[in-house]
CSV table of C-alpha atoms and ligand atoms in Angstrom, one decimal:
chain,number,residue,atom,x,y,z
I,1094,MET,CA,-0.1,0.2,0.3
I,1095,ARG,CA,1.3,3.2,-0.1
I,1096,GLY,CA,-0.1,7.6,-0.1
I,1097,LYS,CA,-2.9,6.7,-2.5
I,1098,ASP,CA,-4.7,4.0,-0.4
I,1099,ALA,CA,-4.0,6.4,2.9
I,1100,ARG,CA,-5.7,8.5,0.7
I,1101,GLN,CA,-8.0,6.0,-0.3
I,1102,ILE,CA,-8.5,4.5,3.3
I,1103,ILE,CA,-9.1,8.0,5.1
I,1104,LYS,CA,-12.5,8.9,2.5
I,1105,LEU,CA,-13.4,4.9,3.0
I,1106,LEU,CA,-14.4,6.3,7.0
I,1107,GLU,CA,-14.9,9.4,6.5
I,1108,GLN,CA,-17.9,8.9,4.7
I,1109,GLU,CA,-18.5,6.1,8.1
I,1110,TYR,CA,-17.8,8.4,10.7
I,1111,GLY,CA,-17.5,11.9,9.8
I,1112,LEU,CA,-15.2,14.2,9.3
I,1113,PRO,CA,-12.9,14.9,12.1
I,1114,GLN,CA,-11.8,18.7,12.7
I,1115,TRP,CA,-8.5,18.9,13.8
I,1116,ARG,CA,-8.1,22.0,16.9
I,1117,VAL,CA,-5.7,22.3,19.4
I,1118,ARG,CA,-6.4,20.9,22.6
I,1119,GLY,CA,-5.1,23.0,24.4
I,1120,ASP,CA,-2.3,24.1,26.9
I,1121,PRO,CA,0.8,21.9,24.4
I,1122,LEU,CA,2.4,21.5,27.9
I,1123,ALA,CA,-0.6,20.5,29.9
I,1124,VAL,CA,-1.4,18.2,26.6
I,1125,LEU,CA,1.7,16.7,27.3
I,1126,VAL,CA,0.9,15.3,31.2
I,1127,GLN,CA,-2.8,14.2,30.2
I,1128,THR,CA,-0.8,12.3,27.9
I,1129,ILE,CA,2.0,11.6,30.6
I,1130,LEU,CA,-1.1,10.7,32.4
I,1131,SER,CA,-2.5,8.9,29.4
I,1132,GLN,CA,-0.4,6.5,29.6
I,1133,ASN,CA,-1.3,3.2,30.4
I,1134,THR,CA,-4.9,3.2,31.7
I,1135,SER,CA,-7.4,4.4,29.9
I,1136,ASP,CA,-9.4,8.2,29.8
I,1137,ARG,CA,-11.4,7.2,32.5
I,1138,ASN,CA,-9.2,7.1,34.8
I,1139,SER,CA,-6.6,10.2,33.3
I,1140,GLU,CA,-8.7,12.2,33.0
I,1141,PRO,CA,-10.3,13.2,36.4
I,1142,ALA,CA,-6.4,12.7,37.3
I,1143,PHE,CA,-5.5,15.3,35.6
I,1144,ARG,CA,-9.2,17.6,36.9
I,1145,ARG,CA,-7.8,17.1,40.1
I,1146,LEU,CA,-4.0,17.2,39.3
I,1147,VAL,CA,-4.2,20.6,37.9
I,1148,SER,CA,-7.3,22.0,40.8
I,1149,CYS,CA,-3.9,20.8,43.3
I,1150,PHE,CA,-1.8,23.7,41.8
I,1151,ASP,CA,-2.0,27.2,41.1
I,1152,SER,CA,0.8,26.9,38.4
I,1153,TRP,CA,3.3,24.7,36.7
I,1154,GLU,CA,5.9,26.8,38.5
I,1155,GLU,CA,4.2,25.6,42.2
I,1156,MET,CA,3.3,22.4,40.6
I,1157,ALA,CA,7.3,21.5,39.2
I,1158,GLU,CA,8.5,22.7,43.5
I,1159,ALA,CA,6.3,20.5,45.4
I,1160,SER,CA,6.9,17.2,46.1
I,1161,ILE,CA,7.3,13.7,43.7
I,1162,GLU,CA,4.3,12.8,46.7
I,1163,LYS,CA,2.0,15.7,46.9
I,1164,ILE,CA,1.5,15.6,42.7
I,1165,ALA,CA,0.9,11.3,43.1
I,1166,GLY,CA,-1.5,12.0,45.7
I,1167,CYS,CA,-3.1,14.2,43.1
I,1168,ILE,CA,-3.0,12.0,40.7
I,1169,GLN,CA,-4.4,9.1,42.5
I,1170,SER,CA,-7.0,7.6,40.2
I,1171,GLY,CA,-4.8,7.7,36.9
I,1172,GLY,CA,-2.7,4.9,38.0
I,1173,LEU,CA,0.9,4.7,38.2
I,1174,ALA,CA,0.9,7.8,40.5
I,1175,ARG,CA,4.4,8.1,42.1
I,1176,VAL,CA,6.0,6.9,38.4
I,1177,LYS,CA,3.6,9.6,36.9
I,1178,ALA,CA,3.8,12.1,39.7
I,1179,GLY,CA,7.8,11.1,38.8
I,1180,TYR,CA,8.0,12.1,35.3
I,1181,ILE,CA,6.1,15.1,36.0
I,1182,LYS,CA,7.7,17.1,38.6
I,1183,GLN,CA,11.3,16.2,36.2
I,1184,ALA,CA,9.7,17.0,32.9
I,1185,LEU,CA,8.6,21.0,34.3
I,1186,THR,CA,11.8,21.0,36.2
I,1187,GLU,CA,13.9,20.1,32.6
I,1188,LEU,CA,11.1,22.3,31.6
I,1189,ARG,CA,12.1,25.4,32.9
I,1190,GLN,CA,16.3,24.6,33.5
I,1191,LYS,CA,16.1,24.1,29.3
I,1192,ARG,CA,13.7,27.4,28.5
I,1193,GLY,CA,13.8,29.1,31.4
I,1194,ASP,CA,9.9,29.5,31.3
I,1195,PHE,CA,7.1,26.0,30.0
I,1196,ASP,CA,6.2,27.3,27.0
I,1197,LEU,CA,6.0,25.6,24.7
I,1198,SER,CA,5.1,27.0,22.2
I,1199,PHE,CA,8.6,27.2,20.0
I,1200,LEU,CA,8.7,23.0,19.1
I,1201,ARG,CA,6.3,25.3,16.4
I,1202,GLY,CA,9.2,26.4,14.5
I,1203,MET,CA,10.6,22.8,13.8
I,1204,SER,CA,10.1,20.4,12.0
I,1205,VAL,CA,7.6,17.7,13.2
I,1206,GLU,CA,11.6,14.7,13.1
I,1207,ASP,CA,13.4,17.6,15.0
I,1208,ALA,CA,10.6,18.5,18.2
I,1209,ARG,CA,9.6,15.4,19.0
I,1210,ARG,CA,13.0,14.6,19.5
I,1211,TRP,CA,13.2,17.4,21.5
I,1212,LEU,CA,10.4,16.1,23.4
I,1213,MET,CA,12.1,12.2,23.7
I,1214,GLY,CA,15.0,13.9,26.2
I,1215,LEU,CA,12.3,14.6,28.5
I,1216,PRO,CA,11.4,12.0,31.2
I,1217,GLY,CA,8.9,9.9,30.1
I,1218,VAL,CA,8.3,11.4,26.7
I,1219,GLY,CA,8.0,7.9,24.7
I,1220,MET,CA,7.7,8.4,20.8
I,1221,LYS,CA,4.2,8.5,21.1
I,1222,THR,CA,3.7,11.2,23.8
I,1223,ALA,CA,5.6,13.2,22.0
I,1224,SER,CA,3.8,12.7,18.5
I,1225,CYS,CA,0.9,13.2,20.6
I,1226,VAL,CA,2.3,16.7,22.1
I,1227,LEU,CA,3.0,17.7,18.5
I,1228,LEU,CA,-0.8,16.4,17.2
I,1229,PHE,CA,-3.0,18.1,19.3
I,1230,GLY,CA,-1.8,21.1,21.6
I,1231,LEU,CA,0.4,22.8,18.2
I,1232,LYS,CA,-1.5,21.3,15.2
I,1233,MET,CA,1.8,19.0,14.0
I,1234,PRO,CA,1.4,16.6,12.1
I,1235,ALA,CA,2.8,14.0,13.3
I,1236,LEU,CA,0.9,11.4,14.0
I,1237,PRO,CA,0.8,9.5,17.6
I,1238,VAL,CA,0.5,4.8,16.7
I,1239,ASP,CA,-1.3,3.6,19.9
I,1240,THR,CA,-2.8,0.2,20.0
I,1241,HIS,CA,-5.9,0.7,17.8
I,1242,VAL,CA,-3.6,2.5,15.2
I,1243,PHE,CA,-1.3,-0.6,15.5
I,1244,ARG,CA,-3.8,-3.3,14.9
I,1245,VAL,CA,-5.6,-2.3,11.7
I,1246,ALA,CA,-2.4,-0.4,9.7
I,1247,THR,CA,-1.1,-3.7,9.9
I,1248,ARG,CA,-4.2,-5.5,9.3
I,1249,LEU,CA,-5.1,-3.3,6.2
I,1250,GLY,CA,-1.2,-4.1,5.7
I,1251,LEU,CA,0.0,-0.2,5.2
I,1252,ILE,CA,2.8,-1.5,7.7
I,1253,LYS,CA,4.4,-4.6,8.0
I,1254,GLU,CA,3.8,-7.5,11.0
I,1255,GLY,CA,5.8,-7.0,14.2
I,1256,ILE,CA,8.2,-3.7,13.2
I,1257,SER,CA,8.6,-1.2,16.3
I,1258,VAL,CA,6.3,1.1,17.7
I,1259,GLU,CA,8.0,3.3,16.7
I,1260,LYS,CA,9.4,3.1,13.2
I,1261,ALA,CA,5.6,2.3,12.6
I,1262,HIS,CA,5.7,6.1,13.4
I,1263,ARG,CA,7.6,6.9,10.9
I,1264,GLU,CA,6.6,4.9,8.3
I,1265,LEU,CA,3.3,5.2,8.1
I,1266,GLU,CA,4.1,9.7,8.5
I,1267,LEU,CA,5.8,9.1,5.0
I,1268,LEU,CA,2.2,7.1,3.4
I,1269,VAL,CA,-0.8,9.7,5.2
I,1270,PRO,CA,-0.6,13.4,4.0
I,1271,PRO,CA,0.7,15.6,6.5
I,1272,GLY,CA,-2.8,17.7,5.7
I,1273,GLY,CA,-4.7,14.0,6.7
I,1274,VAL,CA,-3.0,12.8,10.0
I,1275,TYR,CA,-5.3,14.3,12.0
I,1276,ARG,CA,-7.8,12.3,10.1
I,1277,PHE,CA,-5.6,8.8,9.9
I,1278,HIS,CA,-5.0,9.0,13.5
I,1279,VAL,CA,-8.6,9.8,14.8
I,1280,LEU,CA,-10.8,7.2,12.5
I,1281,LEU,CA,-8.5,4.3,12.7
I,1282,ILE,CA,-9.1,5.0,16.1
I,1283,ALA,CA,-12.7,4.6,15.8
I,1284,HIS,CA,-12.5,2.0,13.3
I,1285,GLY,CA,-10.6,0.3,15.6
I,1286,ARG,CA,-12.8,0.4,18.8
I,1287,ARG,CA,-16.6,-0.3,16.6
I,1288,VAL,CA,-15.0,-2.4,13.7
I,1289,CYS,CA,-11.8,-4.4,13.4
I,1290,ARG,CA,-10.9,-4.2,17.0
I,1291,ALA,CA,-8.7,-7.3,18.3
I,1292,ARG,CA,-10.7,-9.7,18.4
I,1293,LEU,CA,-13.6,-10.5,16.2
I,1294,PRO,CA,-13.2,-7.7,14.6
I,1295,CYS,CA,-16.0,-7.2,12.2
I,1296,CYS,CA,-14.3,-7.8,8.5
I,1297,GLY,CA,-18.3,-8.5,7.3
I,1298,ARG,CA,-19.8,-5.1,7.4
I,1299,CYS,CA,-16.1,-3.3,7.0
I,1300,VAL,CA,-15.9,0.5,5.0
I,1301,LEU,CA,-12.9,-1.1,4.2
I,1302,ARG,CA,-13.3,-4.6,3.0
I,1303,GLU,CA,-12.0,-3.8,-0.5
I,1304,VAL,CA,-8.6,-2.3,0.6
I,1305,CYS,CA,-7.2,-4.5,3.4
I,1306,GLY,CA,-5.2,-7.3,3.1
I,1307,TRP,CA,-6.9,-9.2,5.8
I,1308,ARG,CA,-10.4,-8.8,4.9
I,1309,GLY,CA,-12.0,-11.7,5.7
I,1310,LEU,CA,-9.6,-13.3,8.0
I,1311,GLY,CA,-12.3,-11.8,10.6
I,1312,ASP,CA,-15.6,-13.0,9.4
I,1313,ASN,CA,-17.2,-14.0,11.7
I,1314,VAL,CA,-21.7,-14.4,12.9
I,1315,CYS,CA,-21.2,-12.5,15.4
I,1316,CYS,CA,-20.5,-9.2,13.3
I,1317,VAL,CA,-21.9,-9.4,9.5
I,1318,ASN,CA,-25.9,-9.0,10.6
I,1319,LYS,CA,-25.1,-6.0,12.9
R,2629,SF4,FE1,-10.1,-4.6,10.0
R,2629,SF4,FE2,-11.6,-7.2,8.6
R,2629,SF4,FE3,-11.9,-4.4,8.0
R,2629,SF4,FE4,-9.4,-5.2,7.7
R,2629,SF4,S1,-11.7,-6.4,6.6
R,2629,SF4,S2,-9.7,-3.0,8.5
R,2629,SF4,S3,-9.4,-6.6,9.6
R,2629,SF4,S4,-12.7,-5.2,9.8
């Protein structure tokens, strides 16, 4: 599959799920902290943890100065509280040391690759987290590859089975046009949750059936007639 196919996939999924609007979700640092909190847990757990965290402190400065224990106490509902509190404190501290403030908007002046590398120099920030900050906080065409995107893209034949998540980020970014990155990310997640599920994918009612290398393999009775 090549870029032409990625564009066709976006078009077919838009017809099914509608056209997602690419909007900045907020201050890029807030997106970074939110994404760290979302690691290894669901939005249902991480979102209340983030709301509680920001209610505990009046500023990023105050959060950076707080003890790990205090930060962990504010994010208990998000799971792995102590580990994530450590990442958040270290990331804030390093950002202030490197830049003198808590503003990540300077990343807009860099290429996606350079901006992502800069973010990945912060504690607790891997490829996916950095890509989320760029896509949702700075409206830059970085493509976060989560479990749904990885699975659906593999089944579609866009990426090879068994490649690393890092490689998957790079290969998919080469295939998807920059203007389609947000839609591709959001639509593949929607499709992965509703139709191309990890277990029992509903190939029988899938709008991508004609372009999918996996078609038929996932046909199962419970989905075909839905
Ligand atoms: Fe997933 Fe099946 Fe659709 Fe392929 S045809 S994208 S495997 S649900």
